[in-house]
Coordinates of C-alpha atoms in Angstrom, one line a residue:
M9 CA 43.2 96.4 227.8
R10 CA 43.6 99.4 230.1
R11 CA 41.9 102.5 228.7
V12 CA 42.1 106.1 229.7
A13 CA 39.4 106.7 232.2
S14 CA 38.0 110.0 230.9
L15 CA 37.2 108.7 227.4
P16 CA 34.2 106.5 226.7
M17 CA 34.6 103.0 225.5
K18 CA 33.4 102.6 221.9
S19 CA 31.9 99.6 220.3
S20 CA 34.4 97.5 218.4
Q21 CA 31.8 96.3 216.0
T22 CA 31.8 97.5 212.4
K23 CA 29.6 96.4 209.4
V24 CA 30.8 95.0 206.1
V25 CA 28.3 94.1 203.4
G26 CA 25.4 93.8 205.7
M27 CA 27.1 91.7 208.3
S28 CA 28.8 92.6 211.6
I29 CA 32.5 91.7 212.1
Q30 CA 34.7 92.2 215.1
S31 CA 37.3 95.0 214.8
P32 CA 40.5 94.8 216.9
E33 CA 40.7 96.8 220.1
F34 CA 43.4 99.5 219.9
L35 CA 44.3 102.9 221.2
V36 CA 45.7 105.9 219.4
V37 CA 48.7 107.8 220.8
I38 CA 49.6 111.2 219.2
P39 CA 53.2 112.3 219.9
A40 CA 53.3 116.1 220.0
R41 CA 56.6 117.9 220.5
L42 CA 56.6 121.7 220.8
G43 CA 60.1 122.2 219.5
S44 CA 59.8 121.9 215.7
T45 CA 62.6 123.1 213.5
R46 CA 60.7 123.8 210.3
L47 CA 57.6 125.2 211.9
P48 CA 58.0 126.5 215.5
R49 CA 55.3 125.5 218.0
K50 CA 53.6 123.5 215.3
P51 CA 51.2 121.4 217.5
L52 CA 49.6 124.7 218.8
A53 CA 49.3 126.3 215.4
D54 CA 45.9 127.9 215.1
I55 CA 43.5 126.4 212.6
G56 CA 40.1 128.0 212.6
G57 CA 40.5 129.0 216.3
K58 CA 41.6 125.5 217.4
P59 CA 45.2 124.1 217.9
M60 CA 46.3 121.7 215.3
V61 CA 46.9 118.9 217.7
I62 CA 43.2 119.1 218.8
W63 CA 42.1 118.7 215.2
V64 CA 44.3 115.6 215.0
A65 CA 42.9 114.1 218.2
E66 CA 39.3 114.8 217.2
R67 CA 39.9 113.0 213.9
A68 CA 41.4 110.1 215.8
Q69 CA 38.3 110.0 218.1
Q70 CA 36.2 109.4 215.0
S71 CA 38.0 106.1 214.4
L72 CA 37.2 102.8 216.2
A73 CA 39.9 103.4 218.8
Q74 CA 39.0 102.7 222.4
S75 CA 40.9 105.7 223.6
V76 CA 43.0 108.6 222.2
V77 CA 45.9 110.0 224.1
V78 CA 48.2 112.9 223.3
A79 CA 51.8 112.4 224.5
T80 CA 53.9 115.6 224.9
D81 CA 56.8 117.1 226.7
S82 CA 55.0 120.5 226.9
V83 CA 52.8 121.8 229.6
E84 CA 51.3 124.2 227.1
I85 CA 50.2 121.4 224.8
Q86 CA 48.9 119.6 227.9
A87 CA 46.9 122.7 228.9
A88 CA 45.4 123.0 225.4
C89 CA 44.3 119.3 225.5
N90 CA 42.8 119.8 228.9
A91 CA 40.8 122.7 227.6
Y92 CA 39.2 120.4 224.9
R93 CA 38.9 117.4 227.3
I94 CA 41.5 115.5 225.3
E95 CA 43.5 113.0 227.4
C96 CA 47.1 114.0 227.5
L97 CA 50.2 112.5 229.2
L98 CA 53.3 114.5 230.0
T99 CA 56.4 112.6 228.9
S100 CA 60.1 113.1 228.9
S101 CA 61.8 115.8 226.9
D102 CA 64.7 113.5 226.2
H103 CA 63.0 111.3 223.6
L104 CA 64.7 111.3 220.2
T105 CA 61.7 109.9 218.3
G106 CA 58.0 109.7 218.5
T107 CA 58.2 106.0 218.9
D108 CA 60.3 106.4 222.1
R109 CA 57.6 108.8 223.4
I110 CA 54.9 106.3 222.6
A111 CA 56.9 103.6 224.4
E112 CA 56.8 105.7 227.5
V113 CA 53.1 106.1 227.2
A114 CA 52.8 102.3 227.0
Q115 CA 54.8 102.0 230.3
L116 CA 52.7 104.7 232.0
L117 CA 49.5 103.0 231.1
K118 CA 50.9 99.6 231.9
L119 CA 49.6 98.2 228.6
P120 CA 49.4 94.4 228.2
P121 CA 52.1 93.1 225.8
D122 CA 49.5 92.3 223.0
T123 CA 47.8 95.7 223.1
L124 CA 47.7 97.4 219.6
V125 CA 48.9 101.0 219.7
V126 CA 48.4 103.3 216.6
N127 CA 50.8 106.2 216.2
V128 CA 49.1 109.1 214.6
Q129 CA 51.4 112.1 213.8
G130 CA 50.4 115.3 215.4
D131 CA 50.6 117.3 212.2
E132 CA 47.9 115.3 210.3
P133 CA 44.7 117.4 211.0
L134 CA 43.0 115.8 208.0
I135 CA 43.9 112.2 208.6
P136 CA 41.0 109.9 207.6
P137 CA 39.7 107.9 210.6
T138 CA 39.2 104.9 208.3
L139 CA 43.0 104.9 207.7
I140 CA 43.6 104.6 211.4
N141 CA 41.2 101.7 211.5
Q142 CA 42.9 100.0 208.6
V143 CA 46.4 100.2 210.0
A144 CA 45.2 98.6 213.3
Q145 CA 43.2 95.9 211.4
T146 CA 46.3 95.1 209.3
L147 CA 48.4 94.4 212.4
A148 CA 45.6 92.3 213.9
N149 CA 45.5 90.3 210.6
H150 CA 49.3 89.6 210.8
P151 CA 50.0 88.0 214.2
A152 CA 53.6 87.4 213.3
C153 CA 54.3 91.0 212.7
A154 CA 55.3 93.6 215.4
I155 CA 54.4 96.6 213.3
S156 CA 52.0 97.7 210.6
T157 CA 52.0 100.7 208.3
V158 CA 50.5 102.0 205.1
A159 CA 51.6 102.6 201.5
V160 CA 49.9 104.0 198.4
P161 CA 50.7 103.5 194.7
I162 CA 52.8 106.3 193.3
T163 CA 50.9 107.9 190.4
D164 CA 53.2 110.9 189.8
A165 CA 56.4 109.7 188.0
S166 CA 58.4 112.5 189.5
E167 CA 58.0 111.1 193.0
I168 CA 59.7 107.8 192.1
D169 CA 63.2 109.4 192.0
N170 CA 62.4 112.0 194.7
P171 CA 64.5 111.3 197.9
N172 CA 61.9 113.1 200.0
V173 CA 59.4 110.4 199.0
V174 CA 60.0 107.2 201.0
K175 CA 59.4 104.0 199.0
V176 CA 58.7 100.5 200.2
V177 CA 58.9 97.1 198.5
L178 CA 56.7 94.3 199.8
N179 CA 56.9 90.5 199.7
R180 CA 54.1 88.3 198.5
S181 CA 52.5 88.3 202.0
G182 CA 52.2 92.1 202.1
E183 CA 55.2 92.6 204.5
A184 CA 57.9 95.1 204.0
L185 CA 61.2 94.0 202.5
Y186 CA 62.8 97.4 202.6
F187 CA 62.1 101.1 202.9
S188 CA 64.3 103.6 201.0
R189 CA 64.6 107.1 199.7
A190 CA 66.1 105.7 196.6
T191 CA 64.2 104.3 193.7
I192 CA 63.1 100.8 194.7
P193 CA 62.5 98.6 193.0
F194 CA 65.0 99.9 190.4
V195 CA 63.8 98.9 186.9
R196 CA 66.9 97.8 185.0
D197 CA 65.3 97.0 181.7
R198 CA 62.2 99.1 181.0
V199 CA 61.6 97.3 177.7
S200 CA 61.4 93.7 178.9
C201 CA 60.3 94.2 182.5
P202 CA 56.6 93.8 183.3
P203 CA 54.8 96.9 184.7
V204 CA 56.0 97.8 188.2
T205 CA 53.9 99.7 190.8
H206 CA 56.1 101.8 193.0
L207 CA 54.7 102.3 196.5
R208 CA 55.0 105.4 198.7
H209 CA 55.2 104.8 202.4
L210 CA 52.9 106.9 204.7
G211 CA 54.0 107.7 208.2
I212 CA 51.3 106.0 210.2
Y213 CA 52.1 102.9 212.3
A214 CA 50.5 100.4 214.6
Y215 CA 52.6 98.6 217.1
R216 CA 52.3 95.8 219.6
A217 CA 53.0 97.1 223.1
D218 CA 55.7 94.5 223.8
F219 CA 57.6 95.7 220.7
L220 CA 57.5 99.3 221.9
Q221 CA 59.4 98.2 225.0
A222 CA 61.9 96.2 222.9
Y223 CA 62.4 99.1 220.5
T224 CA 63.8 101.4 223.3
R225 CA 66.6 98.9 223.9
L226 CA 67.6 98.6 220.2
E227 CA 70.7 100.4 218.9
A228 CA 70.4 102.5 215.8
A229 CA 71.0 100.3 212.7
P230 CA 73.4 101.2 209.8
P231 CA 70.7 101.4 207.1
E232 CA 68.5 103.5 209.5
Q233 CA 71.4 106.0 209.9
A234 CA 72.2 106.0 206.2
E235 CA 68.5 106.6 205.1
A236 CA 67.3 108.5 208.2
L237 CA 64.4 106.1 208.4
E238 CA 63.7 104.7 211.9
Q239 CA 61.5 101.9 210.7
L240 CA 64.7 100.2 209.3
R241 CA 65.8 99.6 212.9
A242 CA 63.0 97.2 213.3
L243 CA 63.7 95.4 210.0
W244 CA 67.5 95.3 210.8
N245 CA 66.7 93.5 214.1
G246 CA 64.4 90.9 212.5
Y247 CA 61.0 92.4 213.3
R248 CA 58.3 92.0 210.6
I249 CA 56.3 95.0 209.3
A250 CA 52.9 94.4 207.7
V251 CA 51.8 97.0 205.1
H252 CA 48.3 98.0 204.1
T253 CA 48.2 99.2 200.5
A254 CA 45.6 102.0 200.4
S255 CA 44.0 103.0 197.1
E256 CA 44.9 106.7 197.5
A257 CA 46.9 108.9 199.7
P258 CA 45.2 111.0 202.4
P259 CA 45.5 114.8 202.4
A260 CA 49.1 115.9 203.1
G261 CA 50.1 116.9 206.6
V262 CA 51.8 120.1 207.9
D263 CA 55.5 120.5 207.6
T264 CA 55.9 124.2 206.6
A265 CA 54.1 127.5 207.0
E266 CA 52.8 127.0 203.4
D267 CA 51.3 123.7 204.4
L268 CA 49.6 125.3 207.4
E269 CA 48.0 128.0 205.2
R270 CA 46.8 125.3 202.8
I271 CA 45.2 123.4 205.7
R272 CA 43.6 126.5 207.0
R273 CA 42.0 127.2 203.6
L274 CA 40.7 123.6 203.3
L275 CA 39.1 123.6 206.8
A276 CA 37.6 127.0 206.4
K277 CA 35.5 125.8 203.6

């Protein structure tokens, strides 16, 4: 697998219960777009004297990734990354989604088809490095799947009916059947139905590089347009998505000015 030259290769060995096992090789790509509607210039928002995108990249570098690359359409973001010796690629400003931007990175780096690429959102400065490892390992463990992602059990009942909380239903193999903003599964009879654990989807993905190239040629799917969830394009077209169920959700990312102040307080401690 081609890696970015300025970043050192890490060992892909990790230890579990006193024995060494082989972890999959993967790289992290962080799409960072300067034009955010909710929070203008979000990737460059100052947190403790450092741009938010740099916090994200440094967290990703603590994972087992062989390399970490920021993908942006902004020379300002590229300059900020250069100042912190973070690898950054300048990509097209025409991309509609972060997945499209990552697909361009895969082309620029000429990644082999079976390369694992983890998409870490540029507004997750507290993302646990272990979660990055887990989503990559999940895809490696499911060779028939093109994508992997993460879900967590919903513990707050108010989130089950909240359309801002994306839910996912899995099959017995741990693969996604469907994602929705609606309440899925819907419990028709709460008296006779066994207990149901609703799962909240988290927006971190791993892809195989060949899928990224295929994705750019897929048309938007009707359920994707109805739900405003781009992962439904993959399911609609027959691609399989493996889902790692984590025990608890990571700290929330940054969508609003209030979120930014919360993160600033947390990282100042």
